[in-house]
mmCIF file of C-alpha atoms in Angstrom:
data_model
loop_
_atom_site.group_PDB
_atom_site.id
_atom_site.type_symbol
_atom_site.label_atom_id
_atom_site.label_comp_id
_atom_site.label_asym_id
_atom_site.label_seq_id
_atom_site.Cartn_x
_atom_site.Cartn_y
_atom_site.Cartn_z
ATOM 1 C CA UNK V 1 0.000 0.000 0.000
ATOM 2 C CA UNK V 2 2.971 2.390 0.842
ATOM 3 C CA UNK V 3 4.690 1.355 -2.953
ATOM 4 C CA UNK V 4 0.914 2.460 -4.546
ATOM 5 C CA UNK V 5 0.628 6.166 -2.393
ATOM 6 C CA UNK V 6 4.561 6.835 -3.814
ATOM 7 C CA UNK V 7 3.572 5.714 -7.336
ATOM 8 C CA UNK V 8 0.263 8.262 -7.175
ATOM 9 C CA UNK V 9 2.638 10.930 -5.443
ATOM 10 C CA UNK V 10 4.877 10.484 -8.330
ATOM 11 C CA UNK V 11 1.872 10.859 -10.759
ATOM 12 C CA UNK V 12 0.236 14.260 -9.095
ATOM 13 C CA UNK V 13 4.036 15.471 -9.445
ATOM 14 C CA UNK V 14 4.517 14.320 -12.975
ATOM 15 C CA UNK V 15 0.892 15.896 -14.115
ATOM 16 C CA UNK V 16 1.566 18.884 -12.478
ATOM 17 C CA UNK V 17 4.678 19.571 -13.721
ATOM 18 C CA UNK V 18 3.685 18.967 -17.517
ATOM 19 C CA UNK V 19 0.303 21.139 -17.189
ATOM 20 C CA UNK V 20 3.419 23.632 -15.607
ATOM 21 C CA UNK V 21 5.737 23.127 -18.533
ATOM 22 C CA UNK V 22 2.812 23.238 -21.374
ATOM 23 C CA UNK V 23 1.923 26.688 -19.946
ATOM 24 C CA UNK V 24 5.091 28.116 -20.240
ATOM 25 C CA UNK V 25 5.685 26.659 -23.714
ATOM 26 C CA UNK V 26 2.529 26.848 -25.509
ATOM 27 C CA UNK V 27 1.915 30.251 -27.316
ATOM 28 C CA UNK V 28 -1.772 29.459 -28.431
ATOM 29 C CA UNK V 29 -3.126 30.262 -25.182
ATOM 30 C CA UNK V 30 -4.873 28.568 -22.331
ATOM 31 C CA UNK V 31 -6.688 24.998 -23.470
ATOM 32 C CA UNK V 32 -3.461 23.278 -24.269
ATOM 33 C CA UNK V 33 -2.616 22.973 -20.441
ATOM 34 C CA UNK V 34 -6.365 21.284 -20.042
ATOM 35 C CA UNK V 35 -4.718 18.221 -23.206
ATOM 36 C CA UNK V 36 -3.001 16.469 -20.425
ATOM 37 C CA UNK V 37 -5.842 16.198 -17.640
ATOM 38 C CA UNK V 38 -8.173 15.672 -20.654
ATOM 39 C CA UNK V 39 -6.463 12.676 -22.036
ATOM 40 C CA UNK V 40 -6.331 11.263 -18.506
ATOM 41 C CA UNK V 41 -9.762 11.528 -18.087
ATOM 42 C CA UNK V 42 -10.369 9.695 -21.679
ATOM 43 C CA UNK V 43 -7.773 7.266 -19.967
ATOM 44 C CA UNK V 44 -9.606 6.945 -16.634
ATOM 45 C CA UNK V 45 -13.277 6.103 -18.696
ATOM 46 C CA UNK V 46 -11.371 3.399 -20.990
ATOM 47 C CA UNK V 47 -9.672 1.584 -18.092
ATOM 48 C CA UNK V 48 -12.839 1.629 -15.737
ATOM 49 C CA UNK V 49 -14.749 0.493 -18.919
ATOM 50 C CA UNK V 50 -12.813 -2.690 -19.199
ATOM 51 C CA UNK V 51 -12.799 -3.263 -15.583
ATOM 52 C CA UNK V 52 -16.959 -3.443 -15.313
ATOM 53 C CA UNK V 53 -16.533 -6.208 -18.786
ATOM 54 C CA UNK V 54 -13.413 -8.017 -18.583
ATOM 55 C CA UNK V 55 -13.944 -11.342 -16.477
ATOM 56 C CA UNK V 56 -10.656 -12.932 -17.149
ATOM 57 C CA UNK V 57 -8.980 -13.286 -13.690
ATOM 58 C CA UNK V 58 -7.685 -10.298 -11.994
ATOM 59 C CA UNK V 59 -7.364 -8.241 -15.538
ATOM 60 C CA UNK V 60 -10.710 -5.989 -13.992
ATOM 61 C CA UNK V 61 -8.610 -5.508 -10.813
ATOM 62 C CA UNK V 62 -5.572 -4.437 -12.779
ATOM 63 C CA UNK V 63 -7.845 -1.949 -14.961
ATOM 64 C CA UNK V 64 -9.519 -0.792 -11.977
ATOM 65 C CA UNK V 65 -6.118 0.113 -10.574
ATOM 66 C CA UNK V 66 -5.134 2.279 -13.643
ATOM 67 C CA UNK V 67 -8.235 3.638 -14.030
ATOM 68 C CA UNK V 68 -7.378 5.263 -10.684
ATOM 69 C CA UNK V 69 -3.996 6.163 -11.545
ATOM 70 C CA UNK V 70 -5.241 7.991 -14.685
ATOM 71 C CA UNK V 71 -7.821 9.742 -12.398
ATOM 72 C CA UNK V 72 -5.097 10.866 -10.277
ATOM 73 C CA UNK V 73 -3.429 12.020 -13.351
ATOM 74 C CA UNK V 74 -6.517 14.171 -14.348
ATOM 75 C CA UNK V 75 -7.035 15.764 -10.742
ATOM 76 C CA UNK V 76 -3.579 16.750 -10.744
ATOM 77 C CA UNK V 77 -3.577 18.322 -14.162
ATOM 78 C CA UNK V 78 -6.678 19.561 -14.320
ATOM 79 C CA UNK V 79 -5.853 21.436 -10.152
ATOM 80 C CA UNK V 80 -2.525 22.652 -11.591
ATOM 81 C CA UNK V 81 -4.766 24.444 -15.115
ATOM 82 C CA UNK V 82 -6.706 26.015 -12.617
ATOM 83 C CA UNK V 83 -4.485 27.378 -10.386
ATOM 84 C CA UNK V 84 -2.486 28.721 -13.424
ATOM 85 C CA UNK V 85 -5.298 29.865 -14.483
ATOM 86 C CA UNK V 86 -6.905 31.798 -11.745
ATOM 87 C CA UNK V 87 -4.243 32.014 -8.833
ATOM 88 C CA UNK V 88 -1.128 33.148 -10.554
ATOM 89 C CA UNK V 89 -2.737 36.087 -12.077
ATOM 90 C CA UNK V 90 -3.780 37.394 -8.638
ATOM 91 C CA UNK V 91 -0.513 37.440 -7.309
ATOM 92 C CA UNK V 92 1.406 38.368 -10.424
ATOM 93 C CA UNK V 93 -0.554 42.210 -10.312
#
């Protein structure tokens, strides 16, 4: 149980820092730091999909796991957006 809270730790940090990196690097504007907490969220849907219709031994348990890890993925990106979004500013004037 103490491996799986370190591996979502290391996924909140690794979201984070690319919805971080895409808003410094992207010139278009805000929605391309939403892409990475978006495709998580596609992620999460696909992988707790297969977990409610795969029978096959512990292959539901498995996709039930990384469905949460992808949902942990899209909480962390999707926090980080808005913060960027409607934190920074307030400090930055």
């Amino acid at each position: 149980m103490d491996r799986f809270i370190l591996i979502l730790l290391g996924i909140v940090v690794l979201f984070s820092f690319i919805t971080y990196l895409l808003s410094r690097v992207s010139i278009g504007g805000k929605p391309v730091k939403y892409s990475p907490a978006l495709l998580c969220f596609l992620a999460g849907l696909y992988y707790l999909y297969l977990a409610k219709t795969v029978q096959v031994g512990f292959a539901d348990l498995a996709n039930a796991i990384f469905s949460m890890m992808f949902f942990t993925g899209f909480v962390a990106g999707l926090g980080m957006a808005l913060i960027l979004d409607f934190v920074v500013p307030r400090f930055k004037s």
